[in-house]
Coordinates of N, CA, C and O in Angstrom, one line a residue:
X144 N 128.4 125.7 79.9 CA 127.9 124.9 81.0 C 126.4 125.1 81.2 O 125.9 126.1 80.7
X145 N 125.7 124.1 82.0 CA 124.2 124.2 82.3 C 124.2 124.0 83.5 O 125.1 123.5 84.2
X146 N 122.8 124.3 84.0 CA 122.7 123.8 85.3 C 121.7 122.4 85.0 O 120.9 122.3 84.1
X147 N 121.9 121.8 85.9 CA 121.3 120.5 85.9 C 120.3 120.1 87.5 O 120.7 120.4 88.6
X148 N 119.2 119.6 87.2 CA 118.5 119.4 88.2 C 118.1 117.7 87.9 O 117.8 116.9 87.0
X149 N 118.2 117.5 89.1 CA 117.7 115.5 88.9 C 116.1 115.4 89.7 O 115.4 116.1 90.4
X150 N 116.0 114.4 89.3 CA 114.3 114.2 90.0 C 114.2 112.6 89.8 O 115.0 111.8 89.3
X151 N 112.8 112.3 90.4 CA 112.3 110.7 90.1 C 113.0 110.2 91.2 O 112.8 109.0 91.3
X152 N 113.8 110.8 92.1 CA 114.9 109.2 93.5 C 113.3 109.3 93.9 O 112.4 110.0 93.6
X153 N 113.5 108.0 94.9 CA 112.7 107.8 96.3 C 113.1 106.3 96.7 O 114.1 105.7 96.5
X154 N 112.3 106.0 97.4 CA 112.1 104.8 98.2 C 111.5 103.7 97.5 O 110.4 104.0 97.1
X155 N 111.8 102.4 97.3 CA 111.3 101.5 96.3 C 111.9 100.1 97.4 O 112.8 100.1 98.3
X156 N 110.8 98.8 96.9 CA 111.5 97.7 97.3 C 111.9 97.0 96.3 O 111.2 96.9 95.3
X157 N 113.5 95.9 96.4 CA 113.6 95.3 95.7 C 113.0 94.4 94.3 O 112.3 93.4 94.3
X158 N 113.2 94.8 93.8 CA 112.8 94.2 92.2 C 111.8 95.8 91.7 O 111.4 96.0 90.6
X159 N 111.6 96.4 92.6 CA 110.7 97.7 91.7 C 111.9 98.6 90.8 O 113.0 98.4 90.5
X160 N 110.7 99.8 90.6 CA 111.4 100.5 89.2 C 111.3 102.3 89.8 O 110.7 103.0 90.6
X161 N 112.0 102.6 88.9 CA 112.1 104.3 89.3 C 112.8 104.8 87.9 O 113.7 104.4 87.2
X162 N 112.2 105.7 87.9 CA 112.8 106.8 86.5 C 113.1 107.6 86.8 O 112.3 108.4 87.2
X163 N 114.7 108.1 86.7 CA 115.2 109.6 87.1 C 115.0 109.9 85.8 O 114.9 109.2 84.8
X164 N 115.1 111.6 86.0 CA 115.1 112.8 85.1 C 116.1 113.9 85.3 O 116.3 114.4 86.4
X165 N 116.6 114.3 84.4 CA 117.7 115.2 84.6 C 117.4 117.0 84.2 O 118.4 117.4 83.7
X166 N 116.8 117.7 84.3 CA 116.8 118.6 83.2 C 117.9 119.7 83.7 O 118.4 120.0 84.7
X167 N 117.8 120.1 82.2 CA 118.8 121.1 81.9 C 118.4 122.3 81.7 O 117.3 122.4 81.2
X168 N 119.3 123.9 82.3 CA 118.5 124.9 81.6 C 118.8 125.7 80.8 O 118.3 126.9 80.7
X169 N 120.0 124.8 79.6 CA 120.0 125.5 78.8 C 120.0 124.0 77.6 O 119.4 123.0 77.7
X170 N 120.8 124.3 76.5 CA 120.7 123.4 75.4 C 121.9 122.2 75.7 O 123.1 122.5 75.8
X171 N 121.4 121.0 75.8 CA 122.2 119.6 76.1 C 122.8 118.9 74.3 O 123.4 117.9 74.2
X172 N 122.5 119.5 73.5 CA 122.3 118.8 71.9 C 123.9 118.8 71.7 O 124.3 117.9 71.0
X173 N 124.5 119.5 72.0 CA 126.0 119.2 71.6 C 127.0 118.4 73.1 O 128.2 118.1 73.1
X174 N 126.1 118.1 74.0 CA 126.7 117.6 75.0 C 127.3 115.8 75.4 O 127.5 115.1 74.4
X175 N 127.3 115.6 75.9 CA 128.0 114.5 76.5 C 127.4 114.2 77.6 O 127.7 115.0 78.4
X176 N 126.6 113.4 78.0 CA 125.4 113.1 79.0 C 125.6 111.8 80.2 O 125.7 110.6 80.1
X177 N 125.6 112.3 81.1 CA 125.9 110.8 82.1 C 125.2 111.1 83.5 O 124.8 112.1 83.9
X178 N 125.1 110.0 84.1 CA 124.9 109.4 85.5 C 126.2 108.9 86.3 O 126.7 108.0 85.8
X179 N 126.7 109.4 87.3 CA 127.4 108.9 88.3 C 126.7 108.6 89.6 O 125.7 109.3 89.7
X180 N 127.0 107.7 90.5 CA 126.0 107.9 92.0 C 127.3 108.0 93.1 O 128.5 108.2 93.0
X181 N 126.5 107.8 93.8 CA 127.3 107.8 94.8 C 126.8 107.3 96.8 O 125.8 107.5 97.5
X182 N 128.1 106.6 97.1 CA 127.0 105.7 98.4 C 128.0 106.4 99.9 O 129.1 106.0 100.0
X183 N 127.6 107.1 100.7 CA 128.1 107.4 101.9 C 129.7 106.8 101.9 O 129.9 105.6 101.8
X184 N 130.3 107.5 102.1 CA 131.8 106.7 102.6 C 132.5 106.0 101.0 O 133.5 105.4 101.2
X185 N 132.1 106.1 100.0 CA 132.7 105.7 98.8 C 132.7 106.4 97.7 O 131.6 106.8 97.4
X186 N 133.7 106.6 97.0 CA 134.0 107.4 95.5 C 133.0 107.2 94.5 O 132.7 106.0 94.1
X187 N 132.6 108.3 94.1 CA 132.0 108.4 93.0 C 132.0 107.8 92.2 O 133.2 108.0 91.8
X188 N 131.1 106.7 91.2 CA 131.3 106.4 90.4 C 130.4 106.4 88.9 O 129.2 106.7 88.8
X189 N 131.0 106.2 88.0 CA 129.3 106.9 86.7 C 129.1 105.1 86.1 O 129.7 104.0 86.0
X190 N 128.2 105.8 85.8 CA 127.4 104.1 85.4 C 127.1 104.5 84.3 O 127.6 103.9 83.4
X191 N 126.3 105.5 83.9 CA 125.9 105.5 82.5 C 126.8 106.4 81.7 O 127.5 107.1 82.3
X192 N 126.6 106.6 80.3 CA 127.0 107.7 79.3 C 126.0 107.9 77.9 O 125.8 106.8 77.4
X193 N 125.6 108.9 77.3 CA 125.2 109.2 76.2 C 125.4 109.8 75.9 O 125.4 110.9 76.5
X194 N 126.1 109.7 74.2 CA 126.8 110.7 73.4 C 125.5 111.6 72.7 O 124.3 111.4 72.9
X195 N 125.8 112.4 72.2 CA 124.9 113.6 71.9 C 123.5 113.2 70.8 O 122.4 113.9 70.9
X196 N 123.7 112.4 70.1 CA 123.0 112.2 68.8 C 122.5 110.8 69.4 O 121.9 110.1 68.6
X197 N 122.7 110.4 70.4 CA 122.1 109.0 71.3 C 122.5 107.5 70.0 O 121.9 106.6 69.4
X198 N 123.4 107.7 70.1 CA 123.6 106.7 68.7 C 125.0 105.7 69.5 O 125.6 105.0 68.7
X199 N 125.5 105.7 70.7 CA 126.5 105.4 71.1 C 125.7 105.6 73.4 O 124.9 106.4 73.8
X200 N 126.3 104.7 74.0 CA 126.0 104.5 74.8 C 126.7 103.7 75.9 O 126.9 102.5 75.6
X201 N 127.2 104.1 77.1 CA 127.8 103.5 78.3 C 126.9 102.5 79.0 O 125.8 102.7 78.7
X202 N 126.9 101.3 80.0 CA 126.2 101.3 80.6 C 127.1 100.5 81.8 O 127.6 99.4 81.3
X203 N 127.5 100.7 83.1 CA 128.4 100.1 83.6 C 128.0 98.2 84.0 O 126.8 97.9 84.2
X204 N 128.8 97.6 84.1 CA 127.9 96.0 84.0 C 127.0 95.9 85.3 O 125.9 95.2 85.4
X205 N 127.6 96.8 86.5 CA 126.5 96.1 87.4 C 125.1 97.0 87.0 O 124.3 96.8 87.9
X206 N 124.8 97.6 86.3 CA 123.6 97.8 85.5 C 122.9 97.1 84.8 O 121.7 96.7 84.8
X207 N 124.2 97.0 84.1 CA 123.4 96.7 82.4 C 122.6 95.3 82.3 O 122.7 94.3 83.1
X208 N 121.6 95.5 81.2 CA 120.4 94.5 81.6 C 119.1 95.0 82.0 O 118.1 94.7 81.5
X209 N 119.3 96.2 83.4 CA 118.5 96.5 84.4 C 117.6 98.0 84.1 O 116.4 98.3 84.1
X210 N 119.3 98.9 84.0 CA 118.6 100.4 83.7 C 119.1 100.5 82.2 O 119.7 99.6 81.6
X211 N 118.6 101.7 81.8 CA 118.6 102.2 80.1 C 118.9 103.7 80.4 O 118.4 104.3 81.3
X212 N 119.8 104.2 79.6 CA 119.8 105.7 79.7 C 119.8 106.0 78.1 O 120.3 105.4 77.1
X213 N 119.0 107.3 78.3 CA 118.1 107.9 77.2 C 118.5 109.5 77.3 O 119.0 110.2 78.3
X214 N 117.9 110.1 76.0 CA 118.1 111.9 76.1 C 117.3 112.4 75.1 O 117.3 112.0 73.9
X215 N 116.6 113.2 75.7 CA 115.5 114.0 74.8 C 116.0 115.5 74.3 O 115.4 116.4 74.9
X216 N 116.9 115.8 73.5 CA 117.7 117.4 73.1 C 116.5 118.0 72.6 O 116.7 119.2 72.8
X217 N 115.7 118.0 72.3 CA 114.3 118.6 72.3 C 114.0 119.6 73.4 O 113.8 120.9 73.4
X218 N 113.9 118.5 74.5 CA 113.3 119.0 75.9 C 114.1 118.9 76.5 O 113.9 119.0 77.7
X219 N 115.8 118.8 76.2 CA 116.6 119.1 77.3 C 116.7 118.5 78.5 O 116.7 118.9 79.7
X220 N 116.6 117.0 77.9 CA 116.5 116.1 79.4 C 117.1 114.9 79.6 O 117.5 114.5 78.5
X221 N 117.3 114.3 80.3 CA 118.6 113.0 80.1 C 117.6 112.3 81.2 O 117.2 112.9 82.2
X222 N 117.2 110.9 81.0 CA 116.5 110.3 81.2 C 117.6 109.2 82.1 O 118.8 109.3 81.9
X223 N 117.0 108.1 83.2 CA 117.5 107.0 83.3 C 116.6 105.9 84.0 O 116.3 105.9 85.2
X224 N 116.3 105.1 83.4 CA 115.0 104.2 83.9 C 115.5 102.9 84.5 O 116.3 102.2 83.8
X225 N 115.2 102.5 85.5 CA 115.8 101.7 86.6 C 114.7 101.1 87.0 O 113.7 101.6 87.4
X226 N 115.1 99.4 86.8 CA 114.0 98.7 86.4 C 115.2 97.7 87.5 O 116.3 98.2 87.8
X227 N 114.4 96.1 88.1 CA 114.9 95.3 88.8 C 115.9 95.9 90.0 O 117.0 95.5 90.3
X228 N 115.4 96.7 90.4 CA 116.0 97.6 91.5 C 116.6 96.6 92.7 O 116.0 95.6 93.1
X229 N 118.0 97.0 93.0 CA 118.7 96.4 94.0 C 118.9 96.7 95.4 O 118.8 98.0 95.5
X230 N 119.0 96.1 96.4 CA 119.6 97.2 97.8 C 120.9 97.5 97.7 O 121.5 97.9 98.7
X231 N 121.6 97.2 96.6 CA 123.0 97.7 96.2 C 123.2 99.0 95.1 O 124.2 99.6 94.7
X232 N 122.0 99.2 94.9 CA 122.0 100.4 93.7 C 121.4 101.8 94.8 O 121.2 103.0 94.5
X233 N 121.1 101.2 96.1 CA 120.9 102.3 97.0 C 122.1 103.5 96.6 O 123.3 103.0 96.5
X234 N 122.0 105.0 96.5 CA 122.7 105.4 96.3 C 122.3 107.2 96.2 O 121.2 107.5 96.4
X235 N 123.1 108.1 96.1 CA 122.7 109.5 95.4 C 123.3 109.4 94.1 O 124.4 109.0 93.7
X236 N 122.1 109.8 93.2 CA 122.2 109.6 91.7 C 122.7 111.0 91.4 O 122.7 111.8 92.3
X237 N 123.2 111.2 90.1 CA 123.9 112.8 89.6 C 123.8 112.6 88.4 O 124.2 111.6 87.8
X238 N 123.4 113.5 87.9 CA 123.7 113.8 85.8 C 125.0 114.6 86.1 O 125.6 114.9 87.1
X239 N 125.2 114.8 84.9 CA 126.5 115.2 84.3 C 126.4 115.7 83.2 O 125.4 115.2 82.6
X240 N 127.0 116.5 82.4 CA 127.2 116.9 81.2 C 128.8 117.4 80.8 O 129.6 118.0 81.5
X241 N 129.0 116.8 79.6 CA 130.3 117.2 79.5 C 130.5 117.4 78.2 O 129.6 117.1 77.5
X242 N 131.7 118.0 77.7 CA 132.2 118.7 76.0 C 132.5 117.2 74.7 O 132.5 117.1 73.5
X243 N 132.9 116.1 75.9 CA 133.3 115.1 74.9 C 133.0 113.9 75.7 O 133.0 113.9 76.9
X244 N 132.6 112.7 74.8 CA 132.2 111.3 75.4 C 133.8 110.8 75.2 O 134.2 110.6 76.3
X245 N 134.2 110.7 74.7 CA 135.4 110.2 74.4 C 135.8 108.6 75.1 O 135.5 107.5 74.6
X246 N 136.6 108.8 76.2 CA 136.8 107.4 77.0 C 135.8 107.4 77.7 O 136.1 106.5 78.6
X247 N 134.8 107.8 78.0 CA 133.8 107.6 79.0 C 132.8 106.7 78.2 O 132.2 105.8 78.8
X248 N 132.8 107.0 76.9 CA 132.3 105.7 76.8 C 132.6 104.1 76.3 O 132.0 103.2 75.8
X249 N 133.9 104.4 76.8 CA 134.7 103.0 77.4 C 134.7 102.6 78.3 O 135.3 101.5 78.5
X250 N 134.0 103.6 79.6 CA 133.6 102.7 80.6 C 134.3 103.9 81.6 O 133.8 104.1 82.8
X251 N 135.5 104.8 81.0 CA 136.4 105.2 81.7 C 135.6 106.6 82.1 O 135.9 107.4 81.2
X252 N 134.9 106.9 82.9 CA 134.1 107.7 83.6 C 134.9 108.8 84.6 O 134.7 108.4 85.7
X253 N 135.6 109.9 84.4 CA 136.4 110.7 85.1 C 135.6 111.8 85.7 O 135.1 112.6 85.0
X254 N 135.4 112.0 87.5 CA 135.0 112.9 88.0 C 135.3 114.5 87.3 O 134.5 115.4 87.5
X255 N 136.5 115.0 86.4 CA 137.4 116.1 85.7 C 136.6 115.8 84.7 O 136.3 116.8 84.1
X256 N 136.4 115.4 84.5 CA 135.7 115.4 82.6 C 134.7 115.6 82.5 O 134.3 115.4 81.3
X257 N 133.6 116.2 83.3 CA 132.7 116.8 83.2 C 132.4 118.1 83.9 O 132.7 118.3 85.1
X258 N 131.8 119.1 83.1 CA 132.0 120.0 83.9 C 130.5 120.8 84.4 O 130.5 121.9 84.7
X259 N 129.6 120.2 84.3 CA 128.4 120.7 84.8 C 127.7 119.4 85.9 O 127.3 118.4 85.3
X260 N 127.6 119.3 87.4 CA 127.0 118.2 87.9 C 125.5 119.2 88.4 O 125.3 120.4 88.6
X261 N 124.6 117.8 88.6 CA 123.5 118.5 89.3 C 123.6 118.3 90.6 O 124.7 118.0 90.9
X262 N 122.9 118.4 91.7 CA 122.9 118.4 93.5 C 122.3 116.8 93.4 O 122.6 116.1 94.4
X263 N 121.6 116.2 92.4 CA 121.3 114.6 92.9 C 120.0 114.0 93.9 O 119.5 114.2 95.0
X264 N 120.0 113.5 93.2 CA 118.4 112.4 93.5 C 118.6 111.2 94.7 O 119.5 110.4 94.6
X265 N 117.9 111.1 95.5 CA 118.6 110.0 96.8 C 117.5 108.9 96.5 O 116.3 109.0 96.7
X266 N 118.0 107.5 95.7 CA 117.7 106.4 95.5 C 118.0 105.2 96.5 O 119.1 104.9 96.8
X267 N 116.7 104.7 97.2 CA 116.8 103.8 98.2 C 115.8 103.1 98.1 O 114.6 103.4 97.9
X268 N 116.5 101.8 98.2 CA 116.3 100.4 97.9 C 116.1 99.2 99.1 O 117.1 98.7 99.7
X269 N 115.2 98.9 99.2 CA 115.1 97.8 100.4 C 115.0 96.7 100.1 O 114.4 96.4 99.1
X270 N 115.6 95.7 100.9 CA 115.1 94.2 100.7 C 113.9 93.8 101.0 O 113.5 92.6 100.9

């Protein structure tokens, strides 16, 4: 397991952009890489995934188009760049790391299937 720290939330208005960063404080290169958010009063859900070697990739539809997720095993960092920003993407963002991509990146994104979360980035979005 790693610990994970997120960065880049803030306050943006519609159609702007924001880049979260995830870092890790140990080695992510054999990992399983994701974003879930989450909005007051509703279940968690993950929107992105990247498999280890970045050669395979999640992006849930109300995304995709919009954000890109990326990972630097170098620098130990899991990127997510959020471009045409919504007041529906308002949210607390979270990385994740986990042992296998497996069905997650079929979309099937399981709160259990990962076992390292970070504390999360608060992304807010105005009309």
């Amino acid at each position: 397991q790693v610990q994970l720290v997120e960065s880049g939330g803030g306050s943006v208005q519609a159609g702007g952009s924001l880049s979260l960063s995830c870092s890790a404080s140990g080695y992510i290169y054999s990992y399983c890489m994701g974003w879930f958010r989450q909005v007051p009063g509703k279940e968690r859900e993950g929107i992105a995934v990247i498999e280890p070697a970045s050669r395979e990739s999640y992006l849930d539809d109300s995304i995709k188009g919009r954000f890109t997720v990326a990972r630097d095993n170098a620098k130990n960092i899991l990127y997510l760049q959020m471009n045409s920003l919504k007041p529906e993407d308002s949210a607390m963002y979270y990385c994740v790391a986990g042992y296998l991509c497996g069905r997650a990146l079929a979309g099937d994104m399981r709160n259990t299937d990962w076992h390292s979360w970070g504390q999360g980035t608060q992304v807010s979005v105005s009309s």
